[in-house]
Coordinates of C-alpha atoms in Angstrom, one line a residue:
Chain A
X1190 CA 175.1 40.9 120.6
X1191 CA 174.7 41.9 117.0
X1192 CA 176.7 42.9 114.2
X1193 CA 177.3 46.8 114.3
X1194 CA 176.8 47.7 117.7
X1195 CA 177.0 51.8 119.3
X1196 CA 177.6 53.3 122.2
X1197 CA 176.4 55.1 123.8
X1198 CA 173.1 54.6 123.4
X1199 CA 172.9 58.0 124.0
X1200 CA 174.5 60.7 124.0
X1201 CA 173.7 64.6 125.2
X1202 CA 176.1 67.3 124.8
X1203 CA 176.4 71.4 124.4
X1204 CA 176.0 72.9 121.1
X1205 CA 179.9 73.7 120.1
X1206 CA 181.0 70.7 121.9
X1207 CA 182.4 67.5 119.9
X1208 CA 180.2 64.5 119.7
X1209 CA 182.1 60.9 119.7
X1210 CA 180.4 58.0 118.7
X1211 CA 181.5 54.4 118.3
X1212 CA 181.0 51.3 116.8
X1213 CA 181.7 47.5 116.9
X1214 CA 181.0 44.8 114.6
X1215 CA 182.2 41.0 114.5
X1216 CA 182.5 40.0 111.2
X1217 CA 184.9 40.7 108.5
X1218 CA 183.6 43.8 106.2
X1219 CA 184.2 45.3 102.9
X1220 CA 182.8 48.4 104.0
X1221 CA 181.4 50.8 106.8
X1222 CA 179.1 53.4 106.6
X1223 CA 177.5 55.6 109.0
X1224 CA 173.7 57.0 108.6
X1225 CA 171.8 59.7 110.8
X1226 CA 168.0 59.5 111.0
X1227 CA 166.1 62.4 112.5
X1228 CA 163.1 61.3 114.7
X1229 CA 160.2 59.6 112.3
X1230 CA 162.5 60.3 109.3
X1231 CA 164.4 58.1 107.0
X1232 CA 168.2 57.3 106.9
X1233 CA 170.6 60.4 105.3
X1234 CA 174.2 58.6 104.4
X1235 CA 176.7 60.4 105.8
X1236 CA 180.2 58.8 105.2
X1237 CA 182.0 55.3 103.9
X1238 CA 184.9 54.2 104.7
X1239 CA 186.7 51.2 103.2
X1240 CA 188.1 48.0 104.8
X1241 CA 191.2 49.4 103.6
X1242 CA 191.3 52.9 105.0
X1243 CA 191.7 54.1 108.3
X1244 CA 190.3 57.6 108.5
X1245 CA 187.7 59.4 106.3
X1246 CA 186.9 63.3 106.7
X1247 CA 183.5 65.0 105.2
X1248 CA 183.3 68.8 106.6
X1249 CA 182.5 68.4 110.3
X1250 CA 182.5 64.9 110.3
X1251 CA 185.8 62.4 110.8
X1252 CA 185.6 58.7 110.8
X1253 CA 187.9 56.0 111.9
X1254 CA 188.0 52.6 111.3
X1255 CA 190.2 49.9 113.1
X1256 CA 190.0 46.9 111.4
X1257 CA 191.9 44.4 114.2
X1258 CA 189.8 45.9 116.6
X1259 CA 187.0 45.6 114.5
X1260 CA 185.9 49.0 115.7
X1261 CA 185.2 52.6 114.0
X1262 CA 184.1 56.1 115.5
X1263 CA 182.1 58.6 114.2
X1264 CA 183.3 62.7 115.5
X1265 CA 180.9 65.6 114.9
X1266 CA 182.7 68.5 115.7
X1267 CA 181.7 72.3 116.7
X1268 CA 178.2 70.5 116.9
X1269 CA 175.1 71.9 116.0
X1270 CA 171.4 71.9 117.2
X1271 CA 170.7 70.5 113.8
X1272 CA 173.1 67.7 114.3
X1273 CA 170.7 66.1 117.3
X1274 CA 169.5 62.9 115.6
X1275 CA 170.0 59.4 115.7
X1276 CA 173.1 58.1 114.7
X1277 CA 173.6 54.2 113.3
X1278 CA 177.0 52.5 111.9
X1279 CA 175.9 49.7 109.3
X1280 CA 178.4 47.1 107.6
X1281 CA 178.4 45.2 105.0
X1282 CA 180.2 41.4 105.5
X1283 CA 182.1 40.1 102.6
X1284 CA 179.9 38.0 100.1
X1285 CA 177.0 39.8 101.5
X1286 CA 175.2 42.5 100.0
X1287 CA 172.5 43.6 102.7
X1288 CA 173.7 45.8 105.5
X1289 CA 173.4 45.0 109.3
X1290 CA 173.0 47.6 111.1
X1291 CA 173.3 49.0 114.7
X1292 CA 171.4 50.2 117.5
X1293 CA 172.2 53.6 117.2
X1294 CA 173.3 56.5 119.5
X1295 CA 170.9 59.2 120.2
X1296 CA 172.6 62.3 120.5
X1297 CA 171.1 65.4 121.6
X1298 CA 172.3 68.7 120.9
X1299 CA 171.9 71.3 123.4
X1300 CA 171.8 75.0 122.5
Chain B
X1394 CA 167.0 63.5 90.1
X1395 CA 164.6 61.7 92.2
X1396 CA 165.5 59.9 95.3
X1397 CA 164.2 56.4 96.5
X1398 CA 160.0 57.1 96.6
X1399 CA 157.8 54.9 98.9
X1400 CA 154.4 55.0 99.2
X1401 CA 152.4 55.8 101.2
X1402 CA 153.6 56.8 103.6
X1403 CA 151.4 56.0 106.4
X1404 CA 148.9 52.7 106.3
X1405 CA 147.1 52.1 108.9
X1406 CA 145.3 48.3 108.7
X1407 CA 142.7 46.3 111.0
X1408 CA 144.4 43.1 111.8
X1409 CA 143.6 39.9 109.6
X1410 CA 143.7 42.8 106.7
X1411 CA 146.6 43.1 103.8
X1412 CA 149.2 45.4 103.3
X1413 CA 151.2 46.1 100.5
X1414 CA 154.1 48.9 100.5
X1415 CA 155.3 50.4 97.0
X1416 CA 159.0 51.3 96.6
X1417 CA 160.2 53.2 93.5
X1418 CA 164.2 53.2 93.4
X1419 CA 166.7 55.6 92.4
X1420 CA 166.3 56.1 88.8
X1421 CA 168.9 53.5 87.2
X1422 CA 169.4 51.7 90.2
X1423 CA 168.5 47.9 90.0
X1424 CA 168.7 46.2 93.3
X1425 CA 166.2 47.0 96.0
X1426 CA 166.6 46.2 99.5
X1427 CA 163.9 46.4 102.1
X1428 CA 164.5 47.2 106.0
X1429 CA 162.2 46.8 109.1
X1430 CA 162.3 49.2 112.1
X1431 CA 161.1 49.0 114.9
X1432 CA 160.1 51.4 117.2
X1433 CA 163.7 52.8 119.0
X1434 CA 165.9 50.4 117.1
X1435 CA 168.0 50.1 113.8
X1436 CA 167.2 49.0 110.6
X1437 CA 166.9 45.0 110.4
X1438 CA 167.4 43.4 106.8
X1439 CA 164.8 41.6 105.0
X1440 CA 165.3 41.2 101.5
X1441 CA 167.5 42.1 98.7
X1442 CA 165.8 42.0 95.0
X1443 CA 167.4 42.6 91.9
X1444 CA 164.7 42.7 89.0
X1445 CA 162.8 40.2 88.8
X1446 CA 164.8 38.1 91.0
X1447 CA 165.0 37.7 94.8
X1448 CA 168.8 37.4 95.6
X1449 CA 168.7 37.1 99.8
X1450 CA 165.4 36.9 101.8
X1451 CA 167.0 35.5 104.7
X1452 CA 165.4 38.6 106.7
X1453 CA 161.9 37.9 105.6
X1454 CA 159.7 36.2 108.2
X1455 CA 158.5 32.8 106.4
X1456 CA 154.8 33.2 106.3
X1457 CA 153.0 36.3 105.3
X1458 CA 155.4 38.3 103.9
X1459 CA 156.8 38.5 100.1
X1460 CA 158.0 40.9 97.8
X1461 CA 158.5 41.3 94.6
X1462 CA 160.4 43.7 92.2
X1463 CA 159.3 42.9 88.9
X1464 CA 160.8 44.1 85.3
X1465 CA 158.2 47.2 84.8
X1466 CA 157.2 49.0 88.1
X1467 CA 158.0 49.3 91.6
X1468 CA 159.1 46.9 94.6
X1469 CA 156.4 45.6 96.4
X1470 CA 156.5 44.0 99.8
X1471 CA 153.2 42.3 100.8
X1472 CA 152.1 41.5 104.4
X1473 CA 149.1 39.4 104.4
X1474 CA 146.8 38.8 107.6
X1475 CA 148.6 41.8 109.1
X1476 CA 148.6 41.7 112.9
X1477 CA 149.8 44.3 115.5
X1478 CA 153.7 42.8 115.7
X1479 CA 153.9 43.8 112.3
X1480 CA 153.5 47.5 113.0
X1481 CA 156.9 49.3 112.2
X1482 CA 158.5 52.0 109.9
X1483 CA 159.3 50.1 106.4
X1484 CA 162.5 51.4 104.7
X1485 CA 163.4 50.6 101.3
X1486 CA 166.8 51.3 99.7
X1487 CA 168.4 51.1 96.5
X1488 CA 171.4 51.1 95.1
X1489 CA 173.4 50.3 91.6
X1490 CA 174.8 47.2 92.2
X1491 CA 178.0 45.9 91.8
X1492 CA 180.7 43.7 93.0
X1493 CA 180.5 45.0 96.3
X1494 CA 177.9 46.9 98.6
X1495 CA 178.0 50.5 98.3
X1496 CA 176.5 53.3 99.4
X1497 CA 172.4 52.5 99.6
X1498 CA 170.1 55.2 99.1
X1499 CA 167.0 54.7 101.4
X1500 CA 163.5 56.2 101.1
X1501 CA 161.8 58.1 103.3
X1502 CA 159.6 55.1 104.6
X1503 CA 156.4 53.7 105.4
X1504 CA 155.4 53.5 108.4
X1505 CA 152.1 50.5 109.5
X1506 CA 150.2 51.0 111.8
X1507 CA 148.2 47.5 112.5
X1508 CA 145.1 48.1 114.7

């Protein structure tokens, strides 16, 4: 399995209801950063978070990050039609400077 | 403040053809990196260029493909004798360097078509 790896794959939910999504990666990382694509789009950045830090918060969204587990999650919360998109975690390995990314989770907002 | 451009945005080719994808980065910005995806999956890596230089192409397939990002102008990645594997949206990203990665800006994409 690679680097960077979501789940669900995918993910529907009521609009108001909070949206979890994680991630897994292998290797050791400087950083972690979380993108959302909407269909035939390209990437928006939404958040990084630091080897070094364990919880970032921008408006709706909160990330974690758990370096011994080598695992972060992504919460939406009080979610939004506009929030339905595809969700990918990328990471950056140390002495590397491309990001590998995953999967993704698909989420789907229901109104 | 401009973001990442590409262009165009859509290409369609005939197979055996060429096809060559422009990226302009974020103004300031001098490393490029270029992503493949395809159809229902995430980004892949395929090269990271810092002007005039190529600094990791360890994602480029070894025949057909190059890029370039030379000292006037904008990144090019260059497919020759295109054939229908090679259809998928073509994301270029840019960012200002550094000691480590940070964020990357990416561009809206290009997405080949290969007929």
């Amino acid at each position: 399995s690679q680097q960077g790896e979501e789940d669900p794959q995918a993910l529907s939910i009521q609009e108001g209801e909070n949206a979890t999504m994680n991630c897994s990666y292998k290797t050791s990382i400087n950083n972690l950063q979380w993108y959302r694509q909407n269909s035939g789009r390209g990437l928006v950045h939404l958040i990084l978070i630091r080897s070094n830090e364990r919880e970032k918060h921008s408006g709706r969204l909160r990330v974690t990050l758990d370096t011994s587990k080598k695992s972060s999650s992504l919460l939406i919360t009080a979610s939004r039609a506009a929030d339905t998109a595809s969700y990918f975690c990328a990471t950056d390995a140390r002495g590397a400077q491309k990001l590998v990314f995953g999967q993704g989770t698909r989420l789907t907002i229901n109104p | 403040n401009a973001g990442v451009m590409q262009n165009p945005r859509h290409l369609v080719r005939r197979r055996g053809q060429e096809a060559r994808l422009r990226c302009s980065p974020v103004k300031g910005h001098s490393h490029v990196y270029w992503y493949r995806q395809l159809p229902e999956e995430g980004l892949k890596f395929m090269v990271y260029l810092q002007k005039e230089n190529i600094i990791d192409e360890s994602g480029m397939p070894k025949e057909r493909f190059s890029a370039e990002f030379p000292k006037e102008g904008p990144s090019i990645l260059r497919i020759q004798q295109v054939v229908r594997g090679d259809s998928a949206a073509y994301f270029c990203a840019s960012s200002p360097g550094g000691a480590s990665v940070r964020e990357q800006f990416f561009g809206p994409g290009t997405r080949l078509t290969v007929l």
